[in-house]
Amino acid sequence: MAKGHLVFILALTFISCSKQPQSKHEASGAGSIEGKLTVPAASEDGQWLMAAKDYANTRYSALDQINTGNVANLREAWSFSTGATNGHEAAPLVVGDTMYVVTPFPNMLYALDLKNGGTLKWSYDPKASPAAKGVACCDVVNRGAAYWNGRIYYNTLDDHTVAVDAATGKEIWKTKLGEFTNGESITMAPIVVKDKVLVGNSGGEMGVRGWLTALDAGTGKISWRAYSTGPDKDVLIGPNFKPFYAADRGTDLGVKSWPPDQWKIGGGGVWGWISYDPEANLIYYGTANPGPWNPDIRPGDNKWTCGIFARNPENGEARWFYQWSPHDVHDWDGINEQILLDLDLNGNKRKVLVRCERNGYVYVLDRLTGEVLSATPYVHITTTRGVDLKTGRLQFIAEKAPGTGRIVRDICPFAAGAKDWQPTAFSPKTGLVYIPHNNMCEDAEGTEVSYIAGTPYVGSHVRMYAGPGGNRGVYTAWDPVAAKPVFQIKERFPVWSGTVATAGDVTFYGTMDGWFKAIHARTGQLLWQHKLGSGIIGQPITYKGPDGKQYVAILAGVGGWAGAIVAGGFDPRDATAGLGFVQPMADLPNYTTKGGTLYVFSLP
Amino acid sequence: MFFRFLNPALLMMLLLASGCEREQRRFDEPTAASAPVDSIRMTPQQPGPMTPVPATKAPYSENAYALNEGKRLYSAYNCEGCHFLGGGGMGPALMDDKWIYGSDPANIFETIVQGRPNGMPSFGAKIPRYQIWQLVSYVRSMSGLAKSDIAPNRNDSMQARPAEAMTKPEHPKQ
């Protein structure tokens, strides 16, 4: 492939994510929030308004005070204990001179005063039901909030979306979106597009039926809901649905690609990341695994699970769909982030999305049509033979599919995939995608399973272990044009944190044994590291404080699926414990204890 | 004359009649298996002089068939979905020495019947009482709290944990 130019669309996304709140904010009257939350007009305003930083999901900051030459001097500025002890996967937000932090269950929201060393301004308790903890497959995590028009929006484990006044902490509305007694929960960070809060459910291990819901940002009323399975009218598939590949065309495929009625409990949750292209007016998001894991119970392509939808955010109508893993047999939820980029590929300027998929391939898709332009392995793969670019279909190796009473060994990547939820970052300066990810394999066996509403619906025994080399985690810098890695850093444990890229050519990520690291964005050299109080699975951010200095913030607090052994105190003698992720992490308790703390760093 | 009647089949019947609880198959479940438990205590602490908490004997704790039934039901009722094969994951581990709501058979029985506020569903309206007692005895065997000749010896599938019968007894703490 010819090396080409790489053009980024950050300007586009900054305009969309920072300008709109500003104008809305002014229109609604600055007086109500004391004028503190004014969003500067500059394209890089130094704030962090949504978990992914921008609609393109770049997690890139143009701040460059902290750079490769001085990052070694970074030191702790202040910290804040969240009081929660489960996995902290959220990204803090920075709006004006306030930082907002969402905790795992009980899903507290804290506002911290950046003008006053992070002093607590107020806290908000959504009073989520503790019973909902029983339906969270993989620790009671929360991935963060979104700021829009003077309000903080986020989701609670017990299936509510709340809007909280960013200045006062007062609840403005609270909308119930699902029933945790049926196995539904919500862990994802919402995004707000055109006055609509977009929220999806979790529960692919509980026999739920996945959906994405849009709520009116002003009132909290549900404006549309698009299911991931079932008849076209429920999936919001109409005349404007034009998938690129023939396999996705037809009527009611969300019913026909399942055994009778199995789609009603077929999974396809929407618990990952949503991108938005304002020019095309399309949102992009992935759908999770079909349920149960045991594939023998659900012959068929199981649409529309393990795929990606492009939709009109205003009415939710589907425009195209592509299925990463048709008839998924390995729990490869297709929910990872997609970074929206404009790439010059072989002399043609293409509007693409880059997806580091759980199934082990980095995909480059035409984001206007859903055509697969390339799919390149970024980890060791034993389960598939690549993607047929004519049909778009992933080529599964049949002998590697577990089934009822059939144990299959050496499945790579394992159920949590080459990369799970932990989001990547893209730097327009280096042209590289920074991928925090896993290097693990598994043995798996399908079992019989009863569907009992509100209880797990998995039907699988899984035994996980490290992949080739023995390092369970990797941090990879990937060139999306040349489709190859530029450098790789091996880590003892899965790299379960997010990452941030900066104009100072420094990227940051954290490890599950508690090291927060600064990396040279071009060479991969470790420039600085600092040991935090607990393992790190959060999303680092960087921002400009009220004093004009650049800061870096990260939540420590180990847990999540990979860290459940510490957060939940599980017993590694059972290879199946924690959906298989407890035993391979048996040594994690030797390195870290649980406990959530926000850390903020700056130069002296 | 006496020995003419003592053929092997009769000998077997005599042996069984002599009361081998381990191998017993019941056509009627014992009354204790359907009766409610009197009361459970969630703490050893009490005001005033200590009165001992009488340990409840589970009606099936000596019956291998019932423990194997418990193992089958543990999977069929999706206990396994949350607690896995004892290591835990969504619910707490059951093969270790930690018992949030008590390790006494009566405590486990009531935990299954009533549910618990941090995620344990209430199964009392779904599962017959005698099956809950079978589950109780099986759950205790997961941490070695059943005799090794009563507890299950192997899985029918992937051997993902030491067999219950081979599990070293834990010393429950609460």
CSV table of N, CA and C in Angstrom, one decimal, chain B residues 3-132:
chain,number,residue,atom,x,y,z
B,3,PHE,N,-29.5,-70.1,55.4
B,3,PHE,CA,-28.6,-69.6,54.3
B,3,PHE,C,-29.1,-69.7,53.0
B,4,ARG,N,-30.2,-70.6,52.8
B,4,ARG,CA,-30.8,-70.7,51.5
B,4,ARG,C,-31.5,-69.4,51.1
B,5,PHE,N,-32.0,-68.7,52.1
B,5,PHE,CA,-32.6,-67.4,51.7
B,5,PHE,C,-31.6,-66.3,51.5
B,6,LEU,N,-30.5,-66.5,52.0
B,6,LEU,CA,-29.5,-65.4,52.0
B,6,LEU,C,-28.8,-65.3,50.7
B,7,ASN,N,-29.5,-65.1,49.6
B,7,ASN,CA,-28.9,-65.0,48.3
B,7,ASN,C,-28.3,-63.5,48.2
B,8,PRO,N,-27.5,-63.3,47.2
B,8,PRO,CA,-26.9,-62.0,47.1
B,8,PRO,C,-27.8,-60.8,47.0
B,9,ALA,N,-29.0,-61.0,46.3
B,9,ALA,CA,-29.9,-59.8,46.2
B,9,ALA,C,-30.5,-59.5,47.6
B,10,LEU,N,-30.8,-60.5,48.4
B,10,LEU,CA,-31.3,-60.3,49.7
B,10,LEU,C,-30.3,-59.6,50.6
B,11,LEU,N,-29.0,-60.1,50.4
B,11,LEU,CA,-28.0,-59.5,51.2
B,11,LEU,C,-27.9,-58.0,50.9
B,12,MET,N,-28.0,-57.7,49.7
B,12,MET,CA,-27.9,-56.3,49.3
B,12,MET,C,-29.1,-55.5,49.9
B,13,MET,N,-30.3,-56.1,49.9
B,13,MET,CA,-31.4,-55.4,50.5
B,13,MET,C,-31.2,-55.2,52.0
B,14,LEU,N,-30.7,-56.2,52.6
B,14,LEU,CA,-30.4,-56.1,54.0
B,14,LEU,C,-29.5,-55.0,54.3
B,15,LEU,N,-28.4,-54.9,53.5
B,15,LEU,CA,-27.4,-53.9,53.7
B,15,LEU,C,-28.1,-52.5,53.5
B,16,LEU,N,-28.9,-52.3,52.5
B,16,LEU,CA,-29.5,-51.0,52.3
B,16,LEU,C,-30.5,-50.7,53.4
B,17,ALA,N,-31.2,-51.7,53.8
B,17,ALA,CA,-32.2,-51.5,54.9
B,17,ALA,C,-31.5,-51.1,56.2
B,18,SER,N,-30.2,-51.5,56.3
B,18,SER,CA,-29.5,-51.2,57.5
B,18,SER,C,-29.2,-49.7,57.6
B,19,GLY,N,-29.5,-48.9,56.5
B,19,GLY,CA,-29.5,-47.5,56.6
B,19,GLY,C,-28.2,-46.9,56.0
B,20,CYS,N,-28.0,-47.0,54.7
B,20,CYS,CA,-26.9,-46.4,54.1
B,20,CYS,C,-27.4,-45.0,53.6
B,21,GLU,N,-27.3,-44.0,54.4
B,21,GLU,CA,-27.8,-42.7,54.0
B,21,GLU,C,-27.1,-42.2,52.8
B,22,ARG,N,-25.8,-42.5,52.6
B,22,ARG,CA,-25.1,-42.0,51.5
B,22,ARG,C,-25.8,-42.3,50.1
B,23,GLU,N,-26.3,-43.6,50.0
B,23,GLU,CA,-26.8,-44.0,48.7
B,23,GLU,C,-28.3,-43.9,48.6
B,24,GLN,N,-29.0,-43.4,49.6
B,24,GLN,CA,-30.4,-43.5,49.6
B,24,GLN,C,-31.1,-42.7,48.5
B,25,ARG,N,-32.1,-43.3,47.8
B,25,ARG,CA,-32.9,-42.5,46.9
B,25,ARG,C,-34.3,-42.4,47.6
B,26,ARG,N,-34.8,-41.2,47.6
B,26,ARG,CA,-36.1,-41.0,48.3
B,26,ARG,C,-37.2,-40.9,47.3
B,27,PHE,N,-38.4,-41.5,47.7
B,27,PHE,CA,-39.6,-41.3,46.9
B,27,PHE,C,-40.4,-40.2,47.5
B,28,ASP,N,-40.3,-40.1,48.8
B,28,ASP,CA,-40.9,-38.9,49.5
B,28,ASP,C,-39.8,-38.1,50.2
B,29,GLU,N,-39.9,-36.8,50.0
B,29,GLU,CA,-38.8,-36.0,50.6
B,29,GLU,C,-39.0,-35.9,52.1
B,30,PRO,N,-38.0,-35.9,52.9
B,30,PRO,CA,-38.2,-35.8,54.4
B,30,PRO,C,-38.9,-34.5,54.8
B,31,THR,N,-39.6,-34.6,55.8
B,31,THR,CA,-40.4,-33.4,56.3
B,31,THR,C,-39.5,-32.2,56.5
B,32,ALA,N,-38.2,-32.4,57.0
B,32,ALA,CA,-37.3,-31.3,57.2
B,32,ALA,C,-37.0,-30.6,56.0
B,33,ALA,N,-37.1,-31.2,54.8
B,33,ALA,CA,-36.8,-30.6,53.6
B,33,ALA,C,-37.8,-29.6,53.1
B,34,SER,N,-39.0,-29.7,53.6
B,34,SER,CA,-40.0,-28.7,53.2
B,34,SER,C,-40.4,-27.7,54.3
B,35,ALA,N,-39.9,-28.1,55.5
B,35,ALA,CA,-40.3,-27.2,56.7
B,35,ALA,C,-39.4,-25.9,56.6
B,36,PRO,N,-40.0,-24.8,57.0
B,36,PRO,CA,-39.2,-23.5,57.0
B,36,PRO,C,-38.1,-23.6,58.1
B,37,VAL,N,-37.0,-23.0,57.9
B,37,VAL,CA,-36.0,-22.9,59.0
B,37,VAL,C,-36.5,-22.0,60.1
B,38,ASP,N,-36.2,-22.2,61.3
B,38,ASP,CA,-36.7,-21.4,62.4
B,38,ASP,C,-36.2,-20.0,62.4
B,39,SER,N,-34.9,-19.8,62.5
B,39,SER,CA,-34.4,-18.5,62.5
B,39,SER,C,-32.9,-18.6,62.1
B,40,ILE,N,-32.4,-17.6,61.5
B,40,ILE,CA,-31.0,-17.6,61.3
B,40,ILE,C,-30.4,-16.3,61.9
B,41,ARG,N,-29.1,-16.4,62.3
B,41,ARG,CA,-28.4,-15.3,62.8
B,41,ARG,C,-27.3,-14.8,61.8
B,42,MET,N,-27.2,-13.6,61.6
B,42,MET,CA,-26.3,-13.0,60.7
B,42,MET,C,-25.0,-12.6,61.4
B,43,THR,N,-25.0,-12.7,62.7
B,43,THR,CA,-23.8,-12.3,63.5
B,43,THR,C,-23.7,-13.1,64.7
B,44,PRO,N,-22.5,-13.3,65.2
B,44,PRO,CA,-22.3,-14.0,66.5
B,44,PRO,C,-22.5,-13.1,67.7
B,45,GLN,N,-22.6,-11.8,67.4
B,45,GLN,CA,-22.8,-10.8,68.4
B,45,GLN,C,-24.2,-10.7,69.0
B,46,GLN,N,-24.4,-10.7,70.3
B,46,GLN,CA,-25.7,-10.4,70.8
B,46,GLN,C,-25.6,-9.7,72.2
B,47,PRO,N,-26.6,-9.0,72.5
B,47,PRO,CA,-26.5,-8.3,73.8
B,47,PRO,C,-26.7,-9.2,75.0
B,48,GLY,N,-26.0,-9.0,76.1
B,48,GLY,CA,-26.2,-9.9,77.2
B,48,GLY,C,-25.5,-11.2,77.1
B,49,PRO,N,-25.8,-12.1,78.0
B,49,PRO,CA,-25.1,-13.4,77.9
B,49,PRO,C,-25.3,-14.1,76.6
B,50,MET,N,-24.2,-14.8,76.1
B,50,MET,CA,-24.2,-15.5,74.8
B,50,MET,C,-25.1,-16.7,75.0
B,51,THR,N,-26.0,-16.9,74.0
B,51,THR,CA,-26.7,-18.1,73.9
B,51,THR,C,-26.2,-18.8,72.6
B,52,PRO,N,-25.9,-20.0,72.7
B,52,PRO,CA,-25.3,-20.6,71.5
B,52,PRO,C,-26.3,-20.7,70.3
B,53,VAL,N,-25.7,-20.6,69.1
B,53,VAL,CA,-26.6,-20.7,67.9
B,53,VAL,C,-26.5,-22.2,67.5
B,54,PRO,N,-27.7,-22.9,67.6
B,54,PRO,CA,-27.6,-24.3,67.2
B,54,PRO,C,-27.4,-24.5,65.7
B,55,ALA,N,-26.4,-25.3,65.4
B,55,ALA,CA,-26.1,-25.5,64.0
B,55,ALA,C,-27.2,-26.4,63.3
B,56,THR,N,-27.7,-26.0,62.2
B,56,THR,CA,-28.8,-26.7,61.5
B,56,THR,C,-28.1,-27.9,60.7
B,57,LYS,N,-28.8,-29.0,60.8
B,57,LYS,CA,-28.3,-30.1,60.0
B,57,LYS,C,-29.1,-30.1,58.7
B,58,ALA,N,-28.5,-30.0,57.6
B,58,ALA,CA,-29.2,-30.0,56.4
B,58,ALA,C,-29.7,-31.4,56.1
B,59,PRO,N,-31.0,-31.5,55.6
B,59,PRO,CA,-31.6,-32.9,55.5
B,59,PRO,C,-30.8,-33.8,54.5
B,60,TYR,N,-30.0,-33.2,53.7
B,60,TYR,CA,-29.3,-34.0,52.6
B,60,TYR,C,-27.8,-34.1,52.8
B,61,SER,N,-27.3,-33.6,53.9
B,61,SER,CA,-25.8,-33.4,54.0
B,61,SER,C,-25.1,-34.7,53.9
B,62,GLU,N,-25.8,-35.9,54.2
B,62,GLU,CA,-25.1,-37.1,54.2
B,62,GLU,C,-25.4,-37.9,52.9
B,63,ASN,N,-26.1,-37.3,52.0
B,63,ASN,CA,-26.6,-38.1,50.8
B,63,ASN,C,-26.0,-37.7,49.5
B,64,ALA,N,-25.2,-38.7,49.0
B,64,ALA,CA,-24.4,-38.4,47.8
B,64,ALA,C,-25.2,-38.1,46.6
B,65,TYR,N,-26.3,-38.8,46.5
B,65,TYR,CA,-27.2,-38.5,45.3
B,65,TYR,C,-27.8,-37.1,45.4
B,66,ALA,N,-28.2,-36.6,46.6
B,66,ALA,CA,-28.7,-35.3,46.7
B,66,ALA,C,-27.6,-34.2,46.4
B,67,LEU,N,-26.4,-34.5,46.8
B,67,LEU,CA,-25.3,-33.5,46.5
B,67,LEU,C,-25.1,-33.5,45.0
B,68,ASN,N,-25.2,-34.6,44.3
B,68,ASN,CA,-25.0,-34.6,42.9
B,68,ASN,C,-26.2,-33.9,42.2
B,69,GLU,N,-27.4,-34.1,42.8
B,69,GLU,CA,-28.5,-33.4,42.3
B,69,GLU,C,-28.3,-31.9,42.5
B,70,GLY,N,-27.7,-31.5,43.6
B,70,GLY,CA,-27.4,-30.1,43.9
B,70,GLY,C,-26.5,-29.6,42.9
B,71,LYS,N,-25.5,-30.4,42.5
B,71,LYS,CA,-24.5,-29.9,41.5
B,71,LYS,C,-25.2,-29.7,40.2
B,72,ARG,N,-26.1,-30.6,39.8
B,72,ARG,CA,-26.9,-30.4,38.5
B,72,ARG,C,-27.8,-29.2,38.6
B,73,LEU,N,-28.4,-29.0,39.7
B,73,LEU,CA,-29.4,-27.9,39.8
B,73,LEU,C,-28.6,-26.5,39.9
B,74,TYR,N,-27.4,-26.6,40.5
B,74,TYR,CA,-26.5,-25.4,40.6
B,74,TYR,C,-26.3,-24.8,39.2
B,75,SER,N,-26.1,-25.7,38.2
B,75,SER,CA,-26.0,-25.3,36.8
B,75,SER,C,-27.3,-24.9,36.2
B,76,ALA,N,-28.3,-25.8,36.4
B,76,ALA,CA,-29.6,-25.6,35.8
B,76,ALA,C,-30.3,-24.3,36.2
B,77,TYR,N,-30.2,-23.9,37.5
B,77,TYR,CA,-30.8,-22.7,37.9
B,77,TYR,C,-29.9,-21.4,37.8
B,78,ASN,N,-28.8,-21.6,37.0
B,78,ASN,CA,-27.9,-20.5,36.7
B,78,ASN,C,-27.1,-20.0,37.9
B,79,CYS,N,-27.1,-20.7,39.1
B,79,CYS,CA,-26.2,-20.3,40.1
B,79,CYS,C,-24.8,-20.1,39.6
B,80,GLU,N,-24.4,-21.1,38.7
B,80,GLU,CA,-23.1,-21.1,38.1
B,80,GLU,C,-22.8,-19.8,37.3
B,81,GLY,N,-23.9,-19.3,36.7
B,81,GLY,CA,-23.7,-18.0,35.9
B,81,GLY,C,-23.0,-16.9,36.7
B,82,CYS,N,-23.3,-16.8,37.9
B,82,CYS,CA,-22.8,-15.7,38.8
B,82,CYS,C,-21.6,-16.2,39.6
B,83,HIS,N,-21.7,-17.4,40.2
B,83,HIS,CA,-20.7,-17.8,41.1
B,83,HIS,C,-19.7,-18.8,40.5
B,84,PHE,N,-19.9,-19.1,39.2
B,84,PHE,CA,-19.1,-20.0,38.4
B,84,PHE,C,-18.9,-21.3,39.1
B,85,LEU,N,-17.8,-22.0,39.0
B,85,LEU,CA,-17.6,-23.3,39.7
B,85,LEU,C,-17.1,-23.1,41.1
B,86,GLY,N,-17.4,-21.9,41.7
B,86,GLY,CA,-17.0,-21.7,43.1
B,86,GLY,C,-16.1,-20.5,43.2
B,87,GLY,N,-15.5,-20.1,42.1
B,87,GLY,CA,-14.5,-19.0,42.2
B,87,GLY,C,-15.2,-17.6,42.2
B,88,GLY,N,-16.5,-17.5,41.9
B,88,GLY,CA,-17.2,-16.3,41.8
B,88,GLY,C,-16.9,-15.4,40.6
B,89,GLY,N,-17.5,-14.3,40.5
B,89,GLY,CA,-17.3,-13.5,39.3
B,89,GLY,C,-18.3,-12.3,39.2
B,90,MET,N,-19.6,-12.7,39.3
B,90,MET,CA,-20.6,-11.7,39.4
B,90,MET,C,-21.1,-11.7,40.9
B,91,GLY,N,-21.3,-12.9,41.4
B,91,GLY,CA,-21.5,-13.1,42.8
B,91,GLY,C,-20.2,-13.6,43.5
B,92,PRO,N,-20.2,-13.6,44.8
B,92,PRO,CA,-19.0,-13.9,45.5
B,92,PRO,C,-18.6,-15.4,45.3
B,93,ALA,N,-17.3,-15.7,45.6
B,93,ALA,CA,-16.8,-17.0,45.5
B,93,ALA,C,-17.4,-17.9,46.6
B,94,LEU,N,-17.6,-19.2,46.2
B,94,LEU,CA,-18.3,-20.1,47.2
B,94,LEU,C,-17.3,-21.2,47.6
B,95,MET,N,-16.1,-21.2,47.0
B,95,MET,CA,-15.1,-22.2,47.4
B,95,MET,C,-14.1,-21.7,48.5
B,96,ASP,N,-14.3,-20.5,48.9
B,96,ASP,CA,-13.3,-20.0,49.8
B,96,ASP,C,-13.9,-20.0,51.3
B,97,ASP,N,-13.3,-19.3,52.2
B,97,ASP,CA,-13.7,-19.3,53.6
B,97,ASP,C,-14.6,-18.1,54.0
B,98,LYS,N,-14.9,-17.3,53.0
B,98,LYS,CA,-15.6,-16.0,53.3
B,98,LYS,C,-17.1,-16.3,53.1
B,99,TRP,N,-17.9,-16.0,54.1
B,99,TRP,CA,-19.4,-16.2,54.0
B,99,TRP,C,-20.0,-14.9,54.4
B,100,ILE,N,-20.5,-14.1,53.5
B,100,ILE,CA,-21.0,-12.8,53.8
B,100,ILE,C,-22.3,-12.9,54.7
B,101,TYR,N,-23.1,-13.9,54.3
B,101,TYR,CA,-24.4,-14.1,55.0
B,101,TYR,C,-24.5,-15.4,55.8
B,102,GLY,N,-23.3,-16.0,56.2
B,102,GLY,CA,-23.3,-17.1,57.0
B,102,GLY,C,-23.1,-18.4,56.3
B,103,SER,N,-22.4,-19.4,56.9
B,103,SER,CA,-22.1,-20.6,56.3
B,103,SER,C,-23.0,-21.8,56.8
B,104,ASP,N,-23.7,-21.5,57.9
B,104,ASP,CA,-24.6,-22.5,58.4
B,104,ASP,C,-25.6,-22.9,57.3
B,105,PRO,N,-26.0,-24.2,57.2
B,105,PRO,CA,-26.9,-24.6,56.2
B,105,PRO,C,-28.2,-23.8,56.2
B,106,ALA,N,-28.7,-23.4,57.4
B,106,ALA,CA,-29.9,-22.6,57.5
B,106,ALA,C,-29.6,-21.2,56.9
B,107,ASN,N,-28.5,-20.6,57.1
B,107,ASN,CA,-28.1,-19.3,56.5
B,107,ASN,C,-28.1,-19.4,55.0
B,108,ILE,N,-27.5,-20.5,54.5
B,108,ILE,CA,-27.4,-20.6,53.0
B,108,ILE,C,-28.8,-20.8,52.4
B,109,PHE,N,-29.6,-21.6,53.1
B,109,PHE,CA,-31.0,-21.9,52.7
B,109,PHE,C,-31.7,-20.5,52.6
B,110,GLU,N,-31.6,-19.7,53.6
B,110,GLU,CA,-32.4,-18.5,53.6
B,110,GLU,C,-31.8,-17.5,52.6
B,111,THR,N,-30.5,-17.5,52.4
B,111,THR,CA,-29.9,-16.6,51.4
B,111,THR,C,-30.5,-17.0,50.0
B,112,ILE,N,-30.7,-18.3,49.7
B,112,ILE,CA,-31.2,-18.7,48.4
B,112,ILE,C,-32.7,-18.3,48.3
B,113,VAL,N,-33.4,-18.6,49.4
B,113,VAL,CA,-34.9,-18.3,49.4
B,113,VAL,C,-35.2,-16.8,49.4
B,114,GLN,N,-34.5,-16.0,50.2
B,114,GLN,CA,-34.8,-14.6,50.4
B,114,GLN,C,-34.1,-13.7,49.3
B,115,GLY,N,-32.9,-14.1,48.9
B,115,GLY,CA,-32.1,-13.2,48.1
B,115,GLY,C,-31.4,-12.3,49.1
B,116,ARG,N,-30.5,-11.5,48.6
B,116,ARG,CA,-29.7,-10.6,49.4
B,116,ARG,C,-29.6,-9.3,48.7
B,117,PRO,N,-29.4,-8.2,49.4
B,117,PRO,CA,-29.6,-6.8,48.8
B,117,PRO,C,-28.6,-6.4,47.8
B,118,ASN,N,-27.4,-7.1,47.7
B,118,ASN,CA,-26.4,-6.6,46.8
B,118,ASN,C,-26.3,-7.4,45.5
B,119,GLY,N,-27.4,-8.0,45.1
B,119,GLY,CA,-27.4,-8.6,43.8
B,119,GLY,C,-27.9,-10.1,43.8
B,120,MET,N,-27.9,-10.7,44.9
B,120,MET,CA,-28.4,-12.1,45.0
B,120,MET,C,-29.9,-12.1,44.8
B,121,PRO,N,-30.4,-12.7,43.7
B,121,PRO,CA,-31.9,-12.8,43.5
B,121,PRO,C,-32.5,-13.7,44.5
B,122,SER,N,-33.8,-13.5,44.8
B,122,SER,CA,-34.6,-14.3,45.6
B,122,SER,C,-35.2,-15.5,44.8
B,123,PHE,N,-34.8,-16.7,45.2
B,123,PHE,CA,-35.2,-17.9,44.4
B,123,PHE,C,-36.4,-18.6,45.1
B,124,GLY,N,-36.8,-18.1,46.2
B,124,GLY,CA,-37.8,-18.9,47.0
B,124,GLY,C,-39.1,-19.2,46.3
B,125,ALA,N,-39.5,-18.3,45.4
B,125,ALA,CA,-40.7,-18.6,44.7
B,125,ALA,C,-40.5,-19.5,43.4
B,126,LYS,N,-39.3,-19.8,43.1
B,126,LYS,CA,-39.0,-20.5,41.9
B,126,LYS,C,-38.5,-21.9,42.1
B,127,ILE,N,-37.9,-22.2,43.2
B,127,ILE,CA,-37.3,-23.5,43.4
B,127,ILE,C,-38.0,-24.2,44.5
B,128,PRO,N,-38.4,-25.5,44.4
B,128,PRO,CA,-39.0,-26.3,45.5
B,128,PRO,C,-38.0,-26.4,46.6
B,129,ARG,N,-38.6,-26.4,47.9
B,129,ARG,CA,-37.7,-26.4,49.1
B,129,ARG,C,-36.7,-27.5,49.1
B,130,TYR,N,-37.1,-28.7,48.7
B,130,TYR,CA,-36.2,-29.8,48.8
B,130,TYR,C,-35.0,-29.6,47.9
B,131,GLN,N,-35.2,-29.0,46.7
B,131,GLN,CA,-34.1,-28.7,45.8
B,131,GLN,C,-33.2,-27.7,46.4
B,132,ILE,N,-33.8,-26.7,47.1
B,132,ILE,CA,-32.9,-25.7,47.7
B,132,ILE,C,-32.0,-26.4,48.8
